[in-house]
Coordinates of C-alpha atoms in Angstrom, one line a residue:
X209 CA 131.2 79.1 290.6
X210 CA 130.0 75.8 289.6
X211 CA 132.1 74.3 286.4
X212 CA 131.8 71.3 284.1
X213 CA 134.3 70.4 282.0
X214 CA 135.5 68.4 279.0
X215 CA 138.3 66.8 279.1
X216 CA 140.6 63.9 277.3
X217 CA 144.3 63.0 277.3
X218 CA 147.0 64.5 279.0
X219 CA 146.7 68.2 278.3
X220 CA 142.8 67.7 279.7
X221 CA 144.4 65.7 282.6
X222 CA 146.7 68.7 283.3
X223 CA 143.9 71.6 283.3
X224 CA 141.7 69.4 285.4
X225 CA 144.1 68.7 288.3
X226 CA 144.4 72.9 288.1
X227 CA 140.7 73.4 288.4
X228 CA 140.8 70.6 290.9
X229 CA 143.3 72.5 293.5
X230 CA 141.4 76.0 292.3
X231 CA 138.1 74.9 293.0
X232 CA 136.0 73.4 296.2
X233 CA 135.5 69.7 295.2
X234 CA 131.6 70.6 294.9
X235 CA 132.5 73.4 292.5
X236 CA 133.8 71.1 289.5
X237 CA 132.8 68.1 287.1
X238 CA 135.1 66.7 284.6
X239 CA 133.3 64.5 282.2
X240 CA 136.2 62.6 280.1
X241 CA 136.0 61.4 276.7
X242 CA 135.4 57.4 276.8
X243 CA 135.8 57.2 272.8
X244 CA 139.7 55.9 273.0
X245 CA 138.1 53.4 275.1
X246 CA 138.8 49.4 273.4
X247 CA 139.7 46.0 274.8
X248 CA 142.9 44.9 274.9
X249 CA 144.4 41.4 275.8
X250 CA 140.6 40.5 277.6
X251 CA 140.8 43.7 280.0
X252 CA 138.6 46.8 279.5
X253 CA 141.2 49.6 278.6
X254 CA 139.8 53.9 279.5
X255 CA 142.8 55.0 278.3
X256 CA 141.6 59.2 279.3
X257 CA 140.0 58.2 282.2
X258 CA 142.4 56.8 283.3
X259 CA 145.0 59.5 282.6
X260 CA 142.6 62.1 284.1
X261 CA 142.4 60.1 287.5
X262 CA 146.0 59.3 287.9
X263 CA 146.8 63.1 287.2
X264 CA 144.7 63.9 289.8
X265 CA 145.8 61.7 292.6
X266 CA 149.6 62.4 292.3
X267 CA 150.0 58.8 290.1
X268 CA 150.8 59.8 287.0
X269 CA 154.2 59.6 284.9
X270 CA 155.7 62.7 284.6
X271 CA 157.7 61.9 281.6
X272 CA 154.9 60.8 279.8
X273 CA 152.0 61.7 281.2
X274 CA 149.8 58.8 280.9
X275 CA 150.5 55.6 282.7
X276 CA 151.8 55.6 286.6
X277 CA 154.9 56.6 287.9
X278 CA 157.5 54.1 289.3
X279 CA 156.0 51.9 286.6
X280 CA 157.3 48.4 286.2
X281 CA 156.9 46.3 282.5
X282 CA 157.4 42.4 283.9
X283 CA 153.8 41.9 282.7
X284 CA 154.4 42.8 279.3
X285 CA 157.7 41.3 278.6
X286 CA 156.1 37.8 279.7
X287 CA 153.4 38.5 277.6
X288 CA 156.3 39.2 274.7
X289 CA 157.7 35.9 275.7
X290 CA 154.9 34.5 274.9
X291 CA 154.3 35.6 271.5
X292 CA 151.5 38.3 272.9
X293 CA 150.7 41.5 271.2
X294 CA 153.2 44.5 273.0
X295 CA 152.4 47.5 271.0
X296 CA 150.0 48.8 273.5
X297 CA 152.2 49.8 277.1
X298 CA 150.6 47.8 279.9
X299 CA 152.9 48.9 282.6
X300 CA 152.1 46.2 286.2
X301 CA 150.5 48.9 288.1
X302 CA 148.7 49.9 285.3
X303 CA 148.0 46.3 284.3
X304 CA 145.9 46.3 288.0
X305 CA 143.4 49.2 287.1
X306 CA 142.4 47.6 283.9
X307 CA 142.0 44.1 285.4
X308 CA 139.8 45.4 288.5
X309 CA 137.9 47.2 286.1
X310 CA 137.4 44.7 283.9
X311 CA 136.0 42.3 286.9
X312 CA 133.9 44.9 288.4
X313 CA 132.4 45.6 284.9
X314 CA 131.5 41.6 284.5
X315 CA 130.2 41.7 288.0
X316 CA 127.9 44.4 286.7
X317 CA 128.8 47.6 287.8
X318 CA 128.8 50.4 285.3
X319 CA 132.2 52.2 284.1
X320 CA 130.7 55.5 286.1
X321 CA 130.1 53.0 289.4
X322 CA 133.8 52.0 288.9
X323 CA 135.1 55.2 288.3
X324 CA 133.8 56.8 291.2
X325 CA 134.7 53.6 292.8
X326 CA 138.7 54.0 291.9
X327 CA 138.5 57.8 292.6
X328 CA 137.2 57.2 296.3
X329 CA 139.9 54.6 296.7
X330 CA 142.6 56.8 295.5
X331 CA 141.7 59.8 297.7
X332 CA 140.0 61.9 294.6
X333 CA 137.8 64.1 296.2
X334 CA 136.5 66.0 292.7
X335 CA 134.1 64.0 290.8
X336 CA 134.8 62.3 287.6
X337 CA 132.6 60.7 285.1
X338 CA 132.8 58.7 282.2
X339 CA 130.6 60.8 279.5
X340 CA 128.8 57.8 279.0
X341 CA 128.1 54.0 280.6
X342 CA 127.2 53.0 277.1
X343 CA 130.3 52.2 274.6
X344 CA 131.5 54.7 271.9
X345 CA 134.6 54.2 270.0
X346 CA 136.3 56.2 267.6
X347 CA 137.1 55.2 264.1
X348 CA 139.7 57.3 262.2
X349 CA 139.1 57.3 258.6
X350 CA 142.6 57.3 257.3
X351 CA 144.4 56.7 253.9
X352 CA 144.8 53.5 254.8
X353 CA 141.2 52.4 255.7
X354 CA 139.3 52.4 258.8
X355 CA 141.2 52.3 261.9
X356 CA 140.2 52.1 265.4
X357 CA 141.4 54.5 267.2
X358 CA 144.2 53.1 269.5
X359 CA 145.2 51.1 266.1
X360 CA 145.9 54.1 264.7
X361 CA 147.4 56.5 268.0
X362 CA 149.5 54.0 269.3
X363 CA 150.1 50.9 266.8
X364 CA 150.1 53.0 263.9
X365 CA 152.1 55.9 265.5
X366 CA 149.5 58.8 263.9
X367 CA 151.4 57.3 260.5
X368 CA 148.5 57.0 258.5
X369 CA 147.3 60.4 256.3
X370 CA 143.8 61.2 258.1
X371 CA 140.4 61.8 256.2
X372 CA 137.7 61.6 258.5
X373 CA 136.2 60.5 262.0
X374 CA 133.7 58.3 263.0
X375 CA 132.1 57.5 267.0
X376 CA 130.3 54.2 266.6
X377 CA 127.6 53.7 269.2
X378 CA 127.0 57.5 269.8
X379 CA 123.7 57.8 267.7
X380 CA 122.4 55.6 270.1
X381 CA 124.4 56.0 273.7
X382 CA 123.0 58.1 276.6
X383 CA 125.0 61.0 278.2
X384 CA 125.3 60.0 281.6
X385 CA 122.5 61.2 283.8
X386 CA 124.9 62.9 285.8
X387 CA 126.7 64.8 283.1
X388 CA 123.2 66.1 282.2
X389 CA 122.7 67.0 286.0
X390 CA 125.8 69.0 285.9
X391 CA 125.3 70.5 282.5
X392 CA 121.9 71.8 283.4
X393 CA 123.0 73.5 287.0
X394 CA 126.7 74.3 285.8
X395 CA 127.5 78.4 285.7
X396 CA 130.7 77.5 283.4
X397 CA 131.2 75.0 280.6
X398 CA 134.9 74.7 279.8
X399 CA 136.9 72.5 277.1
X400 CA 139.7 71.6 278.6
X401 CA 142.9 71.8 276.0
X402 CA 142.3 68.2 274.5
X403 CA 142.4 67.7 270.8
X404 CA 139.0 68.7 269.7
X405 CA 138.5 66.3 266.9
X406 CA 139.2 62.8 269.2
X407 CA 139.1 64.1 273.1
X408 CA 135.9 66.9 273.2
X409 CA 134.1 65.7 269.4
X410 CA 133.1 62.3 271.0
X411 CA 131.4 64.0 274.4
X412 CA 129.9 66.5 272.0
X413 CA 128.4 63.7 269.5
X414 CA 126.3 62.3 272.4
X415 CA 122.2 62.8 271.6
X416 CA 121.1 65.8 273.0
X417 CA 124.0 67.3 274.6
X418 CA 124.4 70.0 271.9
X419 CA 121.1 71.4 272.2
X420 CA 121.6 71.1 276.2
X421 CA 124.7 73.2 276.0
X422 CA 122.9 75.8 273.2
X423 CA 119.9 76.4 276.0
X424 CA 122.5 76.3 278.5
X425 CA 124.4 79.4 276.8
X426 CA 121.5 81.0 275.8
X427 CA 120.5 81.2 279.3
X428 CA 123.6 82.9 280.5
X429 CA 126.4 80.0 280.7
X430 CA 129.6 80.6 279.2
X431 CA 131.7 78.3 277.4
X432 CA 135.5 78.9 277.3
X433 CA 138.0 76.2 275.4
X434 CA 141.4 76.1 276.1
X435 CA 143.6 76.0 272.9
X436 CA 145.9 72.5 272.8
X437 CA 147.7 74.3 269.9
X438 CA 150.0 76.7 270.7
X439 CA 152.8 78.0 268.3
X440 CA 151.1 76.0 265.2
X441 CA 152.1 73.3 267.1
X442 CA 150.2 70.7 269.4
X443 CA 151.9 70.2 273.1
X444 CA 151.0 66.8 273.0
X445 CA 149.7 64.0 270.7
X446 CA 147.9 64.4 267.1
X447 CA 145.9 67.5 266.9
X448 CA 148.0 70.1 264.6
X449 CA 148.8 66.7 262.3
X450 CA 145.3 65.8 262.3
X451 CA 144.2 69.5 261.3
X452 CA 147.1 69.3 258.6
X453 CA 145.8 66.8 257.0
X454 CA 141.8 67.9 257.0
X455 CA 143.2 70.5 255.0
X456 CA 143.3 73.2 257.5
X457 CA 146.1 75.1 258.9
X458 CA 147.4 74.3 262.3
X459 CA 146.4 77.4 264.1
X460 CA 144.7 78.6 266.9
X461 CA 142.8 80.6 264.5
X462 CA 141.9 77.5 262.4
X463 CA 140.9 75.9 265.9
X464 CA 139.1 79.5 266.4
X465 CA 137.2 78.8 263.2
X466 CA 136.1 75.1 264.7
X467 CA 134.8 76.4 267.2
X468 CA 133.2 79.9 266.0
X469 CA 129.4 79.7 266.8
X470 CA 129.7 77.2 269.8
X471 CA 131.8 78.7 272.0
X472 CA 132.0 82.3 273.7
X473 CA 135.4 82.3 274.6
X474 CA 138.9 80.9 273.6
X475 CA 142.3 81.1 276.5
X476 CA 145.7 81.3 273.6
X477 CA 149.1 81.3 274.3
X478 CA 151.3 84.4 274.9
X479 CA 153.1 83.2 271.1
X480 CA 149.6 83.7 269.5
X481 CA 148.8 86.6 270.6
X482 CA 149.4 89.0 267.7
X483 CA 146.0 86.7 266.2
X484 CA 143.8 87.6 268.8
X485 CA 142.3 90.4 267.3
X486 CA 141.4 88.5 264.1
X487 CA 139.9 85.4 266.8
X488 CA 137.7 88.7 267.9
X489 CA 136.6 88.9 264.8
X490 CA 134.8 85.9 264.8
X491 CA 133.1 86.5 267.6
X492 CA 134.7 85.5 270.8
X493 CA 136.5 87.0 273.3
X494 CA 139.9 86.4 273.9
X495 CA 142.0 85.3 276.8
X496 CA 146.2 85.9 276.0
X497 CA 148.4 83.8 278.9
X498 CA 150.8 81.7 279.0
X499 CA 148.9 78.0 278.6
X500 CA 152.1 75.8 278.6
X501 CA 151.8 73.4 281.6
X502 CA 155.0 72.1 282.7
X503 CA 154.9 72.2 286.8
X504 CA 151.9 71.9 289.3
X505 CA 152.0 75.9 289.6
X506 CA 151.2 76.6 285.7
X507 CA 148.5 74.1 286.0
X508 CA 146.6 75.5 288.9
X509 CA 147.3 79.3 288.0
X510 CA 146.1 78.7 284.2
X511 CA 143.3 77.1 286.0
X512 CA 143.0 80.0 288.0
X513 CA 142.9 82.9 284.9
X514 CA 140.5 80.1 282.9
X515 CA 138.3 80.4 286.1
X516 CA 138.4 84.5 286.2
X517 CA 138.0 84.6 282.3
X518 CA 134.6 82.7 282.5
X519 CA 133.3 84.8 285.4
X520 CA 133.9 87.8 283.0
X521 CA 131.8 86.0 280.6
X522 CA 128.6 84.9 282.5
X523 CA 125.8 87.0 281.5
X524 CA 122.5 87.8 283.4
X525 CA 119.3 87.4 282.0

């Protein structure tokens, strides 16, 4: 089976290095949300992409889940000494991705030539693109104005009361040529469990993609989403605060209910199970496991049951 997926942050990071170590490196795509994407202190920050590909070479911080393990701060305290802006964590290892990226980039590569650049470099054998070479960033229309989105995740701590969201440069960006590739030969479109609003709206607010993905499912493909919330809670970062304050409840029904219509099925945790009937109702099928990643094994065997669960769903026409 041939999979594309969407992923961003570190509960997409997780489910991709599962489908990585399930699947033949042929088999999979992950096309990561570029939208968190900003500059910081000169250097060209991909704060997902980055996350995805350290997940998947065995770099990342296990206590945090972003950023690199064994990480050292020397970089950032000078900068502190110096009066510099330290809100956003440039660890030294770290610190080297984004200034290699941000040479390559003014040498003229594009953030997908980089990407796969890093990725060879690191030993990543499955392929990962950027969902686009051209920049999006998200806005998050808060109570206290307009606030880019790092601004508002990390500087702002999620404090401020959210209203709405906004990708600047999507009306206009291309999907990358490869991520249209994929999505046109792929048997299985899955949303990894990222926080739908900021980590899957993005790649889904690229021209054309939507309709792509409708043809796509009308000609047989699935598309499965993982649920980040589990409990009425999310695992990590924003998502059940977020839904909060839109004025929904945090649920996996009310994340049901945002995607009724464009997806065909939805993998819940064991704790939500007794909803899964009224899910059904809306007209997707329903996978009950247990989705809580904690060690390699729970991310390659709910990789595994994701995997099975789409296979189920793949009609013939």
């Amino acid at each position: 089976m041939t999979i594309l997926t969407f992923a961003g942050g570190v509960g997409g990071a997780k489910l991709a290095f599962g489908l990585a170590r399930a699947l033949k490196p042929e088999q999979l795509t992950i096309a990561v949300n570029t939208g968190d994407d900003f500059e910081h202190l000169g250097l060209r920050v991909s704060p997902d992409l980055d996350t995805v590909m350290y997940t998947l070479a065995g770099l990342a911080n296990p206590e945090t889940g972003w950023g690199q393990i064994g990480e050292t701060w020397n970089f950032l305290e000078a900068v502190g000494r110096l009066g510099g802006e330290t809100w956003f964590r440039l660890g030294d290892r770290d610190l080297a991705t984004h200034v290699e990226r941000t040479r390559l980039l003014q040498a003229g590569e594009t953030l997908s030539q980089v990407t796969q650049r890093f990725c060879r470099q690191l030993g990543i054998t499955s392929e990962i693109i950027p969902m686009s070479d051209d920049p999006v960033r998200t806005l998050v229309h808060t109570g206290d104005g307009p606030l880019p989105f790092q601004e508002y995740f990390v500087h702002r701590r999620c404090e401020p009361r959210v209203r709405d969201f906004e990708f600047l440069g999507a009306p206009s960006a291309r999907p990358l040529p490869r991520l249209l590739e994929r999505l046109a030969e792929a048997e299985t479109l899955i949303y990894c469990p990222s926080n739908p609003y900021v980590s899957i709206a993005p790649i889904l607010a690229l021209p054309g993609l939507r309709p792509l993905i409708e043809s796509r499912r009308a000609a047989g493909m699935p598309v499965v989403a993982v649920s980040p919330i589990v409990g009425g809670m999310a695992l990590k970062g924003p998502a059940a605060k977020m839904m909060t304050e839109l004025g929904l409840e945090a649920t996996v029904t009310a994340l049901a209910g945002h995607y009724a219509g464009s997806i065909d099925g939805l993998v819940i945790d064991r704790i939500d199970e007794t909803v899964a009937p009224e899910i059904e109702s809306l007209g997707l099928k329903v996978l009950v496991t247990d989705t809580v990643m904690q060690t390699d094994e729970d991310k390659i065997r709910l990789a595994q049951e994701t995997i099975e669960f789409a296979r189920l769903l793949i009609t013939v026409h």
